[in-house]
CSV table of C-alpha atoms in Angstrom, one decimal:
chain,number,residue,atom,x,y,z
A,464,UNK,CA,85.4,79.3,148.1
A,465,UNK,CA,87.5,77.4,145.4
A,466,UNK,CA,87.7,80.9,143.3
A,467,UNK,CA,88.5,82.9,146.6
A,468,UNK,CA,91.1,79.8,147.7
A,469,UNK,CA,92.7,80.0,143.5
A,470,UNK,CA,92.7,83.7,143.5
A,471,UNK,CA,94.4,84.0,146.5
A,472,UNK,CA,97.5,81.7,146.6
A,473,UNK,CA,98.1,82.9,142.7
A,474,UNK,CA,97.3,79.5,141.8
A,475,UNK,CA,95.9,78.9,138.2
A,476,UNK,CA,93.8,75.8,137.3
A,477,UNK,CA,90.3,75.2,136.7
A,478,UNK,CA,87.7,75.6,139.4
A,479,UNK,CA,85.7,72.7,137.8
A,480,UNK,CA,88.5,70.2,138.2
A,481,UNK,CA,88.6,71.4,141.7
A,482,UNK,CA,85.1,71.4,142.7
A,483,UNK,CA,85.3,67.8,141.1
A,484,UNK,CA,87.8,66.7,143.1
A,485,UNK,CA,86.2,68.0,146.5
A,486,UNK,CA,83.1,65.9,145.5
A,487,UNK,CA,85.7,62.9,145.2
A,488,UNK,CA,87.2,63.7,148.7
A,489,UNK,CA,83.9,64.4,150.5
A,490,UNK,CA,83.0,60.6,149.5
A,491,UNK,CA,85.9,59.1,150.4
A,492,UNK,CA,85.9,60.4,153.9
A,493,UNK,CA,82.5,59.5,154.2
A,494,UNK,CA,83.3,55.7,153.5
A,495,UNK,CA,87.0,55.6,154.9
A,496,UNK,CA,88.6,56.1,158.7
A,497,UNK,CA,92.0,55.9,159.5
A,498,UNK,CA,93.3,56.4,163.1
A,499,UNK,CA,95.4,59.6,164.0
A,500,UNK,CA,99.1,58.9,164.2
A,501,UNK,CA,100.0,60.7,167.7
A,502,UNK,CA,103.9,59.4,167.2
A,503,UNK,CA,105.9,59.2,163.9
A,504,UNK,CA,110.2,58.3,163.5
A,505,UNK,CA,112.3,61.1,162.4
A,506,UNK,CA,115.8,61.9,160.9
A,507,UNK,CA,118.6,62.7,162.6
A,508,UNK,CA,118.7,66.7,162.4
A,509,UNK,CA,122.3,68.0,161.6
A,510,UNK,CA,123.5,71.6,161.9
A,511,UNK,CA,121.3,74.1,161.5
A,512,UNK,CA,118.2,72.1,161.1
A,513,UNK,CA,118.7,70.3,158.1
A,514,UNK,CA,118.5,66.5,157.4
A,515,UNK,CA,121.8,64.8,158.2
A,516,UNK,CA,121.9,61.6,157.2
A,517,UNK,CA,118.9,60.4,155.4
A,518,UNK,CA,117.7,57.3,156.2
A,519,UNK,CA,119.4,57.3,159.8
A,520,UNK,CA,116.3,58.3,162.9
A,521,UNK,CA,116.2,59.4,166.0
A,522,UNK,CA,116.0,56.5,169.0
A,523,UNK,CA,112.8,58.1,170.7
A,524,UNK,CA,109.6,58.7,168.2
A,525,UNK,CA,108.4,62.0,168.1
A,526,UNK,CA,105.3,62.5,170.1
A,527,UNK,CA,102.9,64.6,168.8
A,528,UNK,CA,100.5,64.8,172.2
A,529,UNK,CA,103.5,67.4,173.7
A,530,UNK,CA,102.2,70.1,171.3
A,531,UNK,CA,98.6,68.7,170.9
A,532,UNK,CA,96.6,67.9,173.7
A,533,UNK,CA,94.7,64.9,173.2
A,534,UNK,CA,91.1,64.9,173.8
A,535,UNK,CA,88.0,63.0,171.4
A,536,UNK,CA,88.0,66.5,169.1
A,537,UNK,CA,91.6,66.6,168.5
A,538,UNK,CA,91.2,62.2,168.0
A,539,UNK,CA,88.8,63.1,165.4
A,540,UNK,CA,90.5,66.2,163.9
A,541,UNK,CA,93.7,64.1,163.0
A,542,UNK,CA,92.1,61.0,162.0
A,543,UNK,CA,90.2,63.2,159.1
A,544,UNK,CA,93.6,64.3,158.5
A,545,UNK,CA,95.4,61.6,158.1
A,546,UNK,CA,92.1,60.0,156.0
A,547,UNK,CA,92.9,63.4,153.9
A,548,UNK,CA,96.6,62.0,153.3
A,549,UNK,CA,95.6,58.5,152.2
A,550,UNK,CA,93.0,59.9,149.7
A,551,UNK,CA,95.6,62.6,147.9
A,552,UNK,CA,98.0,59.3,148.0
A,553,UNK,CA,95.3,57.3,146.4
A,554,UNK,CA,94.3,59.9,143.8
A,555,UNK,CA,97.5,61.0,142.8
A,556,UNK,CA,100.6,58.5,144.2
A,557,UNK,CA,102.6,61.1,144.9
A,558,UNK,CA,105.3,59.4,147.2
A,559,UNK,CA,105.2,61.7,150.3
A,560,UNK,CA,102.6,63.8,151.3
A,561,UNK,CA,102.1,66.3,154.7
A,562,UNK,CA,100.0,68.4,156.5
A,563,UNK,CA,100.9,71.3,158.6
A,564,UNK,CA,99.6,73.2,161.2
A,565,UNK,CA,101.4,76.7,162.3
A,566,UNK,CA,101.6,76.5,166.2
A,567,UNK,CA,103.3,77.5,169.4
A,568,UNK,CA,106.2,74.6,169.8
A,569,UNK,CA,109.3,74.8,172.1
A,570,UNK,CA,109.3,78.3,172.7
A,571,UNK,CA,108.6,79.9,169.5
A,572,UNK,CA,106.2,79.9,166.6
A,573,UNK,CA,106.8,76.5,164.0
A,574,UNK,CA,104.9,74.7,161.4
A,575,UNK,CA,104.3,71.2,163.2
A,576,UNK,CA,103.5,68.2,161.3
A,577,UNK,CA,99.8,66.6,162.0
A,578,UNK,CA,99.4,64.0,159.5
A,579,UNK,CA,101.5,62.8,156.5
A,580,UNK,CA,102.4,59.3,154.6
A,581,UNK,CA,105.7,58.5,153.6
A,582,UNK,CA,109.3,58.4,154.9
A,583,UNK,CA,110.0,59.6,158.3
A,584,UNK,CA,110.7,63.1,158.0
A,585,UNK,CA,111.1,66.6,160.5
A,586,UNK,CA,107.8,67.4,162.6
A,587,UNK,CA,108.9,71.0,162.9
A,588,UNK,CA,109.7,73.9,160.7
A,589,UNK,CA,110.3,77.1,162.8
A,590,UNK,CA,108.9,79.8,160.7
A,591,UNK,CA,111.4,82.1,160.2
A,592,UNK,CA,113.1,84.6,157.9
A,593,UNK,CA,116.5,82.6,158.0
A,594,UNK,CA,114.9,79.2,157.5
A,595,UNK,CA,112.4,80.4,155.0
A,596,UNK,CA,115.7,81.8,153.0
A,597,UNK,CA,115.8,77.6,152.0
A,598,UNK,CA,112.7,76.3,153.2
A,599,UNK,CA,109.6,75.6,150.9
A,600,UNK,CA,107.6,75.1,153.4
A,601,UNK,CA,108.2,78.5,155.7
A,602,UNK,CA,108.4,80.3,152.3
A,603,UNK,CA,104.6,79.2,151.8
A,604,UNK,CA,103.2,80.0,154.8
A,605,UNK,CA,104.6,83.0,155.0
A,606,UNK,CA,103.8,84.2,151.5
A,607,UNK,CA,100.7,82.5,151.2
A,608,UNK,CA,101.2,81.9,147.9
A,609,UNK,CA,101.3,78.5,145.9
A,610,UNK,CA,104.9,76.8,145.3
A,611,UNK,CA,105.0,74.6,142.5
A,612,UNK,CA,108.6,73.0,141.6
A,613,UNK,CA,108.5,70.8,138.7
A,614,UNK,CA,112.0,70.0,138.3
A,615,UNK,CA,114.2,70.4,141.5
A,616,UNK,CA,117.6,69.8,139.9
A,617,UNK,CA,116.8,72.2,137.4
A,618,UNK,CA,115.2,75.0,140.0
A,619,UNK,CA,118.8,74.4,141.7
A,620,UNK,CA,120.8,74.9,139.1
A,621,UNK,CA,119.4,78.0,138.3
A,622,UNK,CA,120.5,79.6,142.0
A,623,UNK,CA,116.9,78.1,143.4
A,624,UNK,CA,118.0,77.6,147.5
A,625,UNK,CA,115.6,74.4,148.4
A,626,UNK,CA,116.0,72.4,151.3
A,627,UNK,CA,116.7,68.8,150.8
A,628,UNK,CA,115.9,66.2,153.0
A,629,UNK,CA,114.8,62.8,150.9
A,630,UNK,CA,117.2,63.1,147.5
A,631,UNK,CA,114.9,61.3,145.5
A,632,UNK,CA,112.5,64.0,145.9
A,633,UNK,CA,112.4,65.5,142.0
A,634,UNK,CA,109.0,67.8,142.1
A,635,UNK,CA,107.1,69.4,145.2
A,636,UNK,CA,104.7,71.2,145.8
A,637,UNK,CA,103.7,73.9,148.9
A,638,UNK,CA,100.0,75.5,149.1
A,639,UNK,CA,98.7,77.3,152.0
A,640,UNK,CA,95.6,76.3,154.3
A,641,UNK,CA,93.4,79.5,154.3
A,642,UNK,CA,90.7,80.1,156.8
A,643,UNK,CA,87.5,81.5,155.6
A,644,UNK,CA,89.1,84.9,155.9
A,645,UNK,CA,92.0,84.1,154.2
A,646,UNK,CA,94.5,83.8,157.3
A,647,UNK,CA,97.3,81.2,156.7
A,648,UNK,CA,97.0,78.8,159.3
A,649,UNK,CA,99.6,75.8,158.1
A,650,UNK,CA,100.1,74.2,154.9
A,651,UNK,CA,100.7,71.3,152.9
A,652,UNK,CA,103.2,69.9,151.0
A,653,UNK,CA,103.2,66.8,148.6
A,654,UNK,CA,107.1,65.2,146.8
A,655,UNK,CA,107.0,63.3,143.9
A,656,UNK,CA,110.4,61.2,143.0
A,657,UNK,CA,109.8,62.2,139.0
A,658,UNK,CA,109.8,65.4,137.8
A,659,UNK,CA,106.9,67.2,136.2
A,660,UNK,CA,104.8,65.9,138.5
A,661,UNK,CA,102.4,68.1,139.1
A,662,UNK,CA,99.8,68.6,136.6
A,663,UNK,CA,96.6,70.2,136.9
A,664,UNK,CA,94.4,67.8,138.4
A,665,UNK,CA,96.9,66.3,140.5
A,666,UNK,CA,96.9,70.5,141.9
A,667,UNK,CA,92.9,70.2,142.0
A,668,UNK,CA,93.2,67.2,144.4
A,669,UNK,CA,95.9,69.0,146.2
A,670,UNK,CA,93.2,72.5,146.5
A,671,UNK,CA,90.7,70.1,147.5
A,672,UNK,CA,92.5,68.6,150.2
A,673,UNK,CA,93.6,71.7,151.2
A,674,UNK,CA,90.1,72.9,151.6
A,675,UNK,CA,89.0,70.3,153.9
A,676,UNK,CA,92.2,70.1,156.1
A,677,UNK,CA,91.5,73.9,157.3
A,678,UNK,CA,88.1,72.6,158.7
A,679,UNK,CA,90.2,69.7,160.6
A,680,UNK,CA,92.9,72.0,162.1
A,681,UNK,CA,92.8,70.9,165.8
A,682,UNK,CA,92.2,74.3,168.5
């Protein structure tokens, strides 16, 4: 799985530190429950999509039981999802962390937000050519391959298009969530306010949780 999973998204660490790491994870979600979050704050959206001014949200919360229907599954689903979050915060204190589903939202097809810790941010990325032409996230699903950016300013400068929403934000990375089959069904995507952030066994705790999100993907 963790060979098939590295293999696939291009990603190169060690399968030890990974398997490691999934042992780690497995015992903290036997020992630790936290409750789904079924409404979150988010920015104010300005042309186009992007963040406007950050720091300045929306009246209404955003209310995740429109695109999920909540039942006991789906309770339990997102609850292991956002125990997921806590652990890679714990682990690796990155300062922003999210998991993505891809679903059916307003219309058309859009990465929606399940679980995450950290500032209020979008819940929806409409996958897209044009927004993927800026967008980490929509890149990543749609490649299914691993984005690892250690140095935003620098990726920038060098004609890198990245979508900024929190400017402290100074490494991130994007992996995809792979079904058994090796479909992309969402992804997740952890910022990091230094910059080479992302070494390899913060990426093994990232694969791990990665690997158990799929199995927590609400129907």
């Amino acid at each position: 799985m963790i060979s098939t999973y590295l293999s696939h998204c291009n990603l190169s660490i060690s399968e030890t530190a990974v398997a490691g790491q999934l042992s780690e994870l497995d015992a903290y979600l036997e020992t630790h429950h936290l409750d789904a979050i079924w409404s979150y704050q988010i920015p104010e959206l300005g042309e186009g999509g992007s963040c406007s001014l950050f720091g300045h949200l929306q009246e209404a919360p955003f209310l995740l039981a429109e695109y999920v229907s909540k039942t006991n599954d789906t309770e339990q689903q997102l609850s292991r999802l956002q125990t997921i979050a806590q652990y890679v915060k714990s682990a690796t204190g990155v300062d922003w962390f999210g998991i993505y589903q891809a679903r059916e939202a307003d219309g058309i097809r859009q990465l929606l937000k399940l679980a995450y810790y950290g500032a209020p941010s979008r819940p929806l990325f409409p996958i897209t050519d044009a927004f993927a032409a800026t967008s980490n996230n929509i890149q990543t699903f749609l490649s299914e391959q691993a984005r690892v950016i250690n140095n935003i300013p620098d990726y920038v400068a060098k004609g890198g298009e990245y979508y900024t929403c929190d400017p402290k934000v100074q490494s991130e990375v994007c992996l995809p969530l792979l079904d058994p089959q090796g479909k992309c069904l969402g992804i997740i995507d952890a910022e990091a306010f230094e910059q080479e952030c992302f070494d390899e066994y913060k990426l093994a705790v990232l694969v791990a949780a990665c690997i158990r999100a799929i199995e927590n993907l609400p129907g």
